[in-house]
Short mmCIF file of C-alpha atoms in Angstrom, two decimals:
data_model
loop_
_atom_site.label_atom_id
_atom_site.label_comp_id
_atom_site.label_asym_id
_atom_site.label_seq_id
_atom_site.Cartn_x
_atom_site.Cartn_y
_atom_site.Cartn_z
CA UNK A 1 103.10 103.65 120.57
CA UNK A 2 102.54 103.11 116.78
CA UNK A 3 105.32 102.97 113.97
CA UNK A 4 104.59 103.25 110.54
CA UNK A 5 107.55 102.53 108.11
CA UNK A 6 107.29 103.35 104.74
CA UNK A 7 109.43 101.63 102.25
CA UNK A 8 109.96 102.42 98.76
CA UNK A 9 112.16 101.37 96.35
CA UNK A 10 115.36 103.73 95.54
CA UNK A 11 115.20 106.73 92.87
CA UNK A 12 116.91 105.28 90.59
CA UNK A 13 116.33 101.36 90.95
CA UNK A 14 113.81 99.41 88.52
CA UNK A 15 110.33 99.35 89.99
CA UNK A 16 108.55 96.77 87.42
CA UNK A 17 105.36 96.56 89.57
CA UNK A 18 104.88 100.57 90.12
CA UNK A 19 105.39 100.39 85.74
CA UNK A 20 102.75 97.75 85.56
CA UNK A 21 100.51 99.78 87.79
CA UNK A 22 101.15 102.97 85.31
CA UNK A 23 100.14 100.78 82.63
CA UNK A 24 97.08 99.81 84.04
CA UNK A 25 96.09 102.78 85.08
CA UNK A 26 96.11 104.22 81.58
CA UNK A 27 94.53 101.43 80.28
CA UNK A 28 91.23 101.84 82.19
CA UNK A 29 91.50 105.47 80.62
CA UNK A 30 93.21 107.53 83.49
CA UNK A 31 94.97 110.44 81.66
CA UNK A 32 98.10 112.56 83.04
CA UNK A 33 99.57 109.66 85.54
CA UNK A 34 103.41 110.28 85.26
CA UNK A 35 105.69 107.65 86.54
CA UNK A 36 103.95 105.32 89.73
CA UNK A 37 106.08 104.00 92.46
CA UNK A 38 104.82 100.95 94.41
CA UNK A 39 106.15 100.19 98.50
CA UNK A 40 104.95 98.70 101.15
CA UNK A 41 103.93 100.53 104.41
CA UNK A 42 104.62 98.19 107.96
CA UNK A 43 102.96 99.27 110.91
CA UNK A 44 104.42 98.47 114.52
CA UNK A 45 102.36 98.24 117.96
CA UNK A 46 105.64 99.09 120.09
CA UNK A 47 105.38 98.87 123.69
CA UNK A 48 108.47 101.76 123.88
CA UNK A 49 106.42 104.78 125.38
CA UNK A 50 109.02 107.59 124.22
CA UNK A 51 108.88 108.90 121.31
CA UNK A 52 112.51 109.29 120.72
CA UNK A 53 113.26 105.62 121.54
CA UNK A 54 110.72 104.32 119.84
CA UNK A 55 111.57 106.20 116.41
CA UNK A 56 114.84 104.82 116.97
CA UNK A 57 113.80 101.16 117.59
CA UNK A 58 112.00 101.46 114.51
CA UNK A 59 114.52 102.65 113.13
CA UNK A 60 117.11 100.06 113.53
CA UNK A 61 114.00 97.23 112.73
CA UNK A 62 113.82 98.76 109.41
CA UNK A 63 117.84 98.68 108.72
CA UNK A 64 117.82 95.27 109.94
CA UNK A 65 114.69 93.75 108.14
CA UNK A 66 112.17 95.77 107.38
CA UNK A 67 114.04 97.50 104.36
CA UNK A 68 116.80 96.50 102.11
CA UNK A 69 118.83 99.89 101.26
CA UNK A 70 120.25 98.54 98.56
CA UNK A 71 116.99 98.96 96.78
CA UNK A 72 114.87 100.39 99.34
CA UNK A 73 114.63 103.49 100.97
CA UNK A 74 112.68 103.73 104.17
CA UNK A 75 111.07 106.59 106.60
CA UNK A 76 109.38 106.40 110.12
CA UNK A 77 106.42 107.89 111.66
CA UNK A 78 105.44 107.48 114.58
CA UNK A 79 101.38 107.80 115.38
CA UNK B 1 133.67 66.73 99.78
CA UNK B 2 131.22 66.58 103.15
CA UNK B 3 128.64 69.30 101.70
CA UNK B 4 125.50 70.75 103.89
CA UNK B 5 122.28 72.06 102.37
CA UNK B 6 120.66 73.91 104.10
CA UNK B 7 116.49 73.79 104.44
CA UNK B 8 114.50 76.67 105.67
CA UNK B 9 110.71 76.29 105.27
CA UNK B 10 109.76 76.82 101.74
CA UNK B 11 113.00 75.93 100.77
CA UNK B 12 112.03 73.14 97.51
CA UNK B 13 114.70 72.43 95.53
CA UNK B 14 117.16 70.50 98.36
CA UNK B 15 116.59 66.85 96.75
CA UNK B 16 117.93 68.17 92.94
CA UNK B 17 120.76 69.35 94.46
CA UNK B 18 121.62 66.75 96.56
CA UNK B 19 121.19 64.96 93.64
CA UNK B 20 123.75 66.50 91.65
CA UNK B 21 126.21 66.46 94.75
CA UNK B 22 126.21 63.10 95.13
CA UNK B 23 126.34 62.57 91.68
CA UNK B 24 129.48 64.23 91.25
CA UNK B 25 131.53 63.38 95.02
CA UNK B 26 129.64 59.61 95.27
CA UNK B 27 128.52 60.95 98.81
CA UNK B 28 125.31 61.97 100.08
CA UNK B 29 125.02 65.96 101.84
CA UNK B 30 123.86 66.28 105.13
CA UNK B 31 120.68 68.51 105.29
CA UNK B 32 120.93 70.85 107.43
CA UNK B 33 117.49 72.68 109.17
CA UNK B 34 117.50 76.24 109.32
CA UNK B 35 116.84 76.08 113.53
CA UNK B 36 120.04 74.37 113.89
CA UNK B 37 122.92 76.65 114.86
CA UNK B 38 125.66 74.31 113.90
CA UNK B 39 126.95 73.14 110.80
CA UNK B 40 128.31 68.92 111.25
CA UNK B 41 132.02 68.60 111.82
CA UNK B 42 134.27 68.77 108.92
CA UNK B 43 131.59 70.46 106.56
CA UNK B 44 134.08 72.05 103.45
CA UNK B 45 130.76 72.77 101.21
CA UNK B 46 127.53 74.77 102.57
CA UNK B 47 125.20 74.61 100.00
CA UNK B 48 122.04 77.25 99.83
CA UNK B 49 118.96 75.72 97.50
CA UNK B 50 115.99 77.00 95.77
CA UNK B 51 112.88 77.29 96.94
CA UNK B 52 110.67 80.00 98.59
CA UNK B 53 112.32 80.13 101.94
CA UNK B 54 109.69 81.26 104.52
CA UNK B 55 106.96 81.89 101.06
CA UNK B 56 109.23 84.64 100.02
CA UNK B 57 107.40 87.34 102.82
CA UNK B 58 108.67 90.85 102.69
CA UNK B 59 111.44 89.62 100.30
CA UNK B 60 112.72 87.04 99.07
CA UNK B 61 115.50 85.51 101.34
CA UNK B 62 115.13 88.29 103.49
CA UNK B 63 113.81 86.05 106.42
CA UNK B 64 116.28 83.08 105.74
CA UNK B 65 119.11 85.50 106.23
CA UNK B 66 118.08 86.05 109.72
CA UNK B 67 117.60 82.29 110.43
CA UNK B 68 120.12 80.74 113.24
CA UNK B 69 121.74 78.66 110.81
CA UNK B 70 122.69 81.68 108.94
CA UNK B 71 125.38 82.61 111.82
CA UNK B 72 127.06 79.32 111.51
CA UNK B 73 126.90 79.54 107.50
CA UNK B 74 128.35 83.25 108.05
CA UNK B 75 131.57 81.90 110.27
CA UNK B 76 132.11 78.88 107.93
CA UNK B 77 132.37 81.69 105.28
CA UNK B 78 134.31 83.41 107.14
CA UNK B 79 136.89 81.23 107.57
CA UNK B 80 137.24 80.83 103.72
CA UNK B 81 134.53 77.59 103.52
CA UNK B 82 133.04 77.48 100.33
CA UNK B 83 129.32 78.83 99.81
CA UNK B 84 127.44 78.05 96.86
CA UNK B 85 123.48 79.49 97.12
CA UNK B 86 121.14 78.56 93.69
CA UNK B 87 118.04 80.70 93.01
CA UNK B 88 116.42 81.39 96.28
CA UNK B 89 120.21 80.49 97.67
CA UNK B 90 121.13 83.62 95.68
CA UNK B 91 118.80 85.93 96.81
CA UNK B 92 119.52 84.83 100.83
CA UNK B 93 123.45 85.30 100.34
CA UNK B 94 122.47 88.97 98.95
CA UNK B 95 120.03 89.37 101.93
CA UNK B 96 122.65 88.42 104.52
CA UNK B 97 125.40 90.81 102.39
CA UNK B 98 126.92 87.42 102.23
CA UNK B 99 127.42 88.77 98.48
CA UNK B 100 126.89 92.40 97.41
CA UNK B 101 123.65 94.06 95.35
CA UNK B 102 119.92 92.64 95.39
CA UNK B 103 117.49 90.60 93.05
CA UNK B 104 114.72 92.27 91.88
CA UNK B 105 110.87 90.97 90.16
CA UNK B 106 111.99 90.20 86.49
CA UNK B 107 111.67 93.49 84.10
CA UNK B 108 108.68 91.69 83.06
CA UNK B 109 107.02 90.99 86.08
CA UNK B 110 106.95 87.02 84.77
CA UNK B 111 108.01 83.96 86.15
CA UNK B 112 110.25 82.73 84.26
CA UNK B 113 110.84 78.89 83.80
CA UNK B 114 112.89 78.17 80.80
CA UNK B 115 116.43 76.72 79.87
CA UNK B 116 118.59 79.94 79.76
CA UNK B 117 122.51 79.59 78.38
CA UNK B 118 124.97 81.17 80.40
CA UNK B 119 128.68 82.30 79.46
CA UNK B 120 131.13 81.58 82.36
CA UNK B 121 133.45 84.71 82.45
CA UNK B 122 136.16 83.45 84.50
CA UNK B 123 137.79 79.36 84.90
CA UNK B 124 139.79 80.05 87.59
CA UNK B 125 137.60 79.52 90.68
CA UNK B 126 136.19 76.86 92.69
CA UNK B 127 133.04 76.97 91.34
CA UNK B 128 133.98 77.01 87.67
CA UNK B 129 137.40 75.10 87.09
CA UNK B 130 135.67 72.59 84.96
CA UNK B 131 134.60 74.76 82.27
CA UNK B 132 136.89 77.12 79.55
CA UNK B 133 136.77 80.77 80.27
CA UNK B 134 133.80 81.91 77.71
CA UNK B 135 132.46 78.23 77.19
CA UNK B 136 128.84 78.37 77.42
CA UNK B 137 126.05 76.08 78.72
CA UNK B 138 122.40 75.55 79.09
CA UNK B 139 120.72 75.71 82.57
CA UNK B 140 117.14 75.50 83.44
CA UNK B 141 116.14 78.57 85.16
CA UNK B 142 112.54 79.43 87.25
CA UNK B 143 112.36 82.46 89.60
CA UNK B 144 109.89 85.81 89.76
CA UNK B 145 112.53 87.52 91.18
CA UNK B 146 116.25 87.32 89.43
CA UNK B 147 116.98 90.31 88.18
CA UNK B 148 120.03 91.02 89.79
CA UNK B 149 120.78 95.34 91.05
CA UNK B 150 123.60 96.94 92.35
CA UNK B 151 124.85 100.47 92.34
CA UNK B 152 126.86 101.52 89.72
CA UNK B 153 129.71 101.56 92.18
CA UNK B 154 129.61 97.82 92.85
CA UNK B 155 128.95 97.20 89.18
CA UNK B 156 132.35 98.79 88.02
CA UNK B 157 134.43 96.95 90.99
CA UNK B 158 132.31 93.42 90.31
CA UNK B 159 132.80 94.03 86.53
CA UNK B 160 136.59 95.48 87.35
CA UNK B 161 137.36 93.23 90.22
CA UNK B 162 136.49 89.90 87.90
CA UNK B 163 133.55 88.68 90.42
CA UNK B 164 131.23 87.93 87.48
CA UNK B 165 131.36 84.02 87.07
CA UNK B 166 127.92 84.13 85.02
CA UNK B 167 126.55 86.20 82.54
CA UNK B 168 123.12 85.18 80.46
CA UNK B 169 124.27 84.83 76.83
CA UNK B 170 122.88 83.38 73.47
CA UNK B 171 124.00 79.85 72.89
CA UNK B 172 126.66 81.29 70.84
CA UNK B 173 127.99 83.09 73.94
CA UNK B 174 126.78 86.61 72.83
CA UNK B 175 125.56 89.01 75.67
CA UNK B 176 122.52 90.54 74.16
CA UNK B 177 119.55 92.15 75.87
CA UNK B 178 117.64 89.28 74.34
CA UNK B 179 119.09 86.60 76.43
CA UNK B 180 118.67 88.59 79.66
CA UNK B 181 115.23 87.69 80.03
CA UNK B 182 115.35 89.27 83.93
CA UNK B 183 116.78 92.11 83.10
CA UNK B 184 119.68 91.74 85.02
CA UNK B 185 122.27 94.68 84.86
CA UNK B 186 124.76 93.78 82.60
CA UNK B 187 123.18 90.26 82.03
CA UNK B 188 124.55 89.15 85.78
CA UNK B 189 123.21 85.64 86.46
CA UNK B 190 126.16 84.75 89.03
CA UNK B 191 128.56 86.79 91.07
CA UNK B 192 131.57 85.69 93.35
CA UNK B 193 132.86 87.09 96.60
CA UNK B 194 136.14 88.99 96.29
CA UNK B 195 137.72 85.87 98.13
CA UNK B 196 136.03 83.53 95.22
CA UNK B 197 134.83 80.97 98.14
CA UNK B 198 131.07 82.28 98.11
CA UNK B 199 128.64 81.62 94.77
CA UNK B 200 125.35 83.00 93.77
CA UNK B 201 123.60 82.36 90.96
CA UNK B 202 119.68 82.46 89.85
CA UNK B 203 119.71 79.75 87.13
CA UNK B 204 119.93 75.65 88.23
CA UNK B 205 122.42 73.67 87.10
CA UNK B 206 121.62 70.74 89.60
CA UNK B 207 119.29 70.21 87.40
CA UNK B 208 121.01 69.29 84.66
CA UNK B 209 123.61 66.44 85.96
CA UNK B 210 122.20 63.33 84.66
CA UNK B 211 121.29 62.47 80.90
CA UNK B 212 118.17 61.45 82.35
CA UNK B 213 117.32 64.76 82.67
CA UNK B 214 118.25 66.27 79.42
CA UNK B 215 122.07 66.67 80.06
CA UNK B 216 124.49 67.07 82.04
CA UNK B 217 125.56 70.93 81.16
CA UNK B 218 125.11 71.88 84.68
CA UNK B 219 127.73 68.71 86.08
CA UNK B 220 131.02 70.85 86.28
CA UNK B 221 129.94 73.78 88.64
CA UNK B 222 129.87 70.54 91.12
CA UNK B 223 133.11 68.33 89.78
CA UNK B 224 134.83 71.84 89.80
CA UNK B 225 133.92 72.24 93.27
CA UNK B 226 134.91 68.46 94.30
CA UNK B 227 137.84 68.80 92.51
CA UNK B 228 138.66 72.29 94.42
CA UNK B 229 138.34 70.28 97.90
CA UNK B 230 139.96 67.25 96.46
CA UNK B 231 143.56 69.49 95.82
CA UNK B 232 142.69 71.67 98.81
#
């Protein structure tokens, strides 16, 4: 079974690379981009065959390691 | 003082601060590899360098903090030992909620390697007995990723709570937005623990010990902390 874990950094917390991607963006002459956000997205071959279990393994990975939640807000799906 | 550093891989900055240990206790640390899950008998000072533990993958210090060392360096802290991490130290103590809040990329996504002046807030710890409360001194500083964040909530009780022991000032010991070249939340370059035995900062004064090296600003964060286990 597949994880993916989506991380992203907290409303609220300073996301300098997700500015410098705004900037960027506008500079090559893209109009109407509001604010950008940048994560990362980890994907997990897990050999946990329910689905249940696995979401919760992932879970726990991301809690652990995967995310930081002072900064980072994370979600699971499982493919 | 019988300190420990401790080396993960990456970890690059070890030899300056053994440097300024020595130079201030006359006795050499033991270095310590992250795989060992002991610290050596009688350790009283675990020391966490700079560097770019483990090349700073999925964040910085974030794999450090799971390293086996980290459980010894965890019940030595526990047991009131005194924890100083520098830099890349910093960001592992955060990373094992050693100490509270996280260090982000700089505001302006630059490295930044540069002297920096810091103000030191509070004199009565091990860390900083050495110094006046609100002297200020020059440190070299070089990370991508110091800009120290933590809720508001742990702001107000580090702020309230007197757990600042840094703060990035003009030489004349202003706090200014212009000195915080990080962006730091309320110019935070070094926090305590509530217990004042564990030290993070993101500037390096082991690198500043020696008039050889341009001064010796940086020497009493390591006298204060021999003196500290001298009395102790």
């Amino acid at each position: 079974m597949r994880a993916r874990v989506t991380i992203m950094p907290k409303t609220g917390v300073l996301d300098p690379q997700g500015k410098a991607i705004g900037h960027a963006l506008g500079s090559l002459g893209f109009a109407g981009v509001g604010e950008v956000r940048a994560g990362k997205v980890i994907e997990l071959e897990l050999s946990e065959a329910d689905p249940a279990k696995a979401r919760a393994v992932a879970e726990e990975m991301a809690r652990r390691l995967l995310a930081n939640t002072v900064i980072e807000s994370f979600k699971v799906e499982l493919a | 003082m019988k300190s420990a550093i401790i080396v993960f891989p990456g970890t690059n900055r070890e030899r300056d601060m053994a440097i300024a240990l020595e130079r201030a206790s006359g006795r050499k640390p033991a270095m310590v590899f992250h795989l060992q899950d002991a610290l050596p008998p009688g350790t009283d000072l675990v020391v966490l360098p700079g560097g770019f533990s483990h090349g700073d993958y999925l964040r910085c210090g974030a794999m450090a903090a799971q390293s086996p060392i980290m459980r010894a360096v965890r019940d030595f802290a526990e047991r009131g030992g005194l924890v100083l991490g520098v830099c890349n130290g910093f960001q592992i103590l955060t990373e094992a909620g050693l100490l509270p809040g996280a260090l982000l990329r700089n505001a302006t996504l630059r490295f930044l390697s540069m002297d920096c002046h810091m103000r030191v807030e509070r004199a009565d710890t091990p860390f900083t007995s050495h110094w006046q409360k609100g002297a200020v001194f020059r440190s070299p500083m070089a990370h991508g990723d110091g800009n120290y964040f933590c809720d508001d909530e742990t702001l107000a009780r580090l702020n309230g709570e007197g757990l600042v022991a840094f703060r990035y000032a003009t030489p004349e010991g202003s706090i200014t937005p212009a000195a915080n070249r990080n962006g730091a939340r309320d110019n935070i370059a070094g926090i305590l623990s509530p217990t004042l035995r564990i030290c993070g900062l993101m500037p390096h004064p082991e690198d500043l010990v020696d008039p050889l090296m341009g001064g010796t600003d940086g020497l009493p964060l390591f006298t204060s902390l021999l003196d500290s286990l001298a009395s102790a």
